[in-house]
Amino acid sequence: MEGKEEDVRLGANKFAERQPIGTSAQTDKDYREPPPAPLFEPGELHSWSFWRAGIAEFMATFIFLYIIISTIIGVVKSPNKCATVGFQGIAWACGGMIFVLVYCTAGISGGHINPAVTFGLLLARKLSLTRAVFYMIMQCLGAICGAGMVKWFQRHDFETLGGGINAVASGYSKLAGLGAEIVGTFVLVYTVLSATDAKRNARDSHVPILAPLPIGFAVFLVHLATIPITGTGINPARSLGAAIIYNRGNAWDDMWIFWVGPFIGATLATLYHQIVIRAIPFKTRA
């Protein structure tokens, strides 16, 4: 019996991996796990960096809504598909703006521009509840002002062409719309967590990655997949801002989908990233 156990050990070690993969390649040589952010941090309220970050989130979401709603109105207004950028153009506008805005604001606020992203990072303990709530409020205010700016500049087109609101398209059920928002937000938040993972960046420092690039591409690809279903929300502030300013027709019919779906998607993405990708709960002591 002892001889058989020895043979097993020899067999297991005879052909060692030439290059470790997966978790075996994850060393802590260049990385030390920071402590989780406190749930409540009242001292932040007295810090200029806290308010500056909120203003950055407001401005980024303001610009985002202005650009994408203007693009949507331009597409809807066009007499035929050949004379406009179409769904692909809307997707590029959304993904491109997220790339630009995350790049510009990441060093100030983290560049969330989305309550679902903020919620996911809150669950991952990357920021305090105080800051998360403040970010969400500023994001929603920025979205309202961005949609309001479009209405101010293009009142007739805004009011007659739908105002860029999100709604489940005819032919799709509410469940299908909810599922599209959950999956789309999962992709986005999972990408955000992966692209900004300090441990991953330390481990793969030989492979430089500009974090806003994969985040922008994720937004672009999700829009390609879900514009025909829901118009692509995956951002509660975006959906709320357009609905408040348009405020007619079916603007509020499916609003719950564009809040519940993204928050469920963000929760699932955070759990998957923390438990499976980073294996935080299963870390053993040496």
Short mmCIF file of N, CA and C in Angstrom, two decimals, residues 36-47 50 126-132:
data_model
loop_
_atom_site.label_atom_id
_atom_site.label_comp_id
_atom_site.label_asym_id
_atom_site.label_seq_id
_atom_site.Cartn_x
_atom_site.Cartn_y
_atom_site.Cartn_z
N PRO A 36 -10.43 46.11 3.32
CA PRO A 36 -11.68 46.58 2.68
C PRO A 36 -12.04 47.97 3.14
N ALA A 37 -12.72 48.69 2.26
CA ALA A 37 -13.15 50.05 2.63
C ALA A 37 -14.17 49.96 3.76
N PRO A 38 -14.14 50.90 4.69
CA PRO A 38 -15.13 50.90 5.78
C PRO A 38 -16.52 51.13 5.23
N LEU A 39 -17.51 50.56 5.89
CA LEU A 39 -18.88 50.71 5.43
C LEU A 39 -19.33 52.16 5.56
N PHE A 40 -19.02 52.78 6.69
CA PHE A 40 -19.35 54.19 6.90
C PHE A 40 -18.06 54.95 7.21
N GLU A 41 -17.87 56.06 6.52
CA GLU A 41 -16.68 56.87 6.75
C GLU A 41 -17.09 58.34 6.76
N PRO A 42 -17.67 58.81 7.88
CA PRO A 42 -18.18 60.19 7.96
C PRO A 42 -17.11 61.23 7.68
N GLY A 43 -15.83 60.90 7.96
CA GLY A 43 -14.75 61.85 7.74
C GLY A 43 -14.61 62.27 6.29
N GLU A 44 -15.11 61.44 5.35
CA GLU A 44 -15.02 61.77 3.93
C GLU A 44 -15.77 63.07 3.61
N LEU A 45 -16.82 63.34 4.36
CA LEU A 45 -17.65 64.51 4.09
C LEU A 45 -16.89 65.82 4.27
N HIS A 46 -15.77 65.77 4.98
CA HIS A 46 -14.98 66.97 5.21
C HIS A 46 -13.79 67.05 4.25
N SER A 47 -13.75 66.14 3.31
CA SER A 47 -12.62 66.09 2.38
C SER A 47 -13.01 66.67 1.02
N PHE A 50 -13.49 64.10 -1.77
CA PHE A 50 -14.79 63.44 -1.80
C PHE A 50 -15.77 64.22 -2.68
N LYS A 126 -14.77 48.14 -2.26
CA LYS A 126 -13.78 49.03 -2.84
C LYS A 126 -14.04 50.49 -2.48
N LEU A 127 -15.21 50.77 -1.96
CA LEU A 127 -15.53 52.12 -1.52
C LEU A 127 -16.58 52.04 -0.42
N SER A 128 -16.71 53.13 0.33
CA SER A 128 -17.63 53.14 1.46
C SER A 128 -19.06 53.35 0.99
N LEU A 129 -20.01 53.01 1.86
CA LEU A 129 -21.42 53.25 1.57
C LEU A 129 -21.70 54.74 1.42
N THR A 130 -21.02 55.55 2.23
CA THR A 130 -21.18 57.00 2.14
C THR A 130 -20.86 57.50 0.74
N ARG A 131 -19.72 57.07 0.22
CA ARG A 131 -19.29 57.50 -1.11
C ARG A 131 -20.18 56.90 -2.20
N ALA A 132 -20.59 55.65 -2.03
CA ALA A 132 -21.42 54.98 -3.03
C ALA A 132 -22.76 55.71 -3.20
#
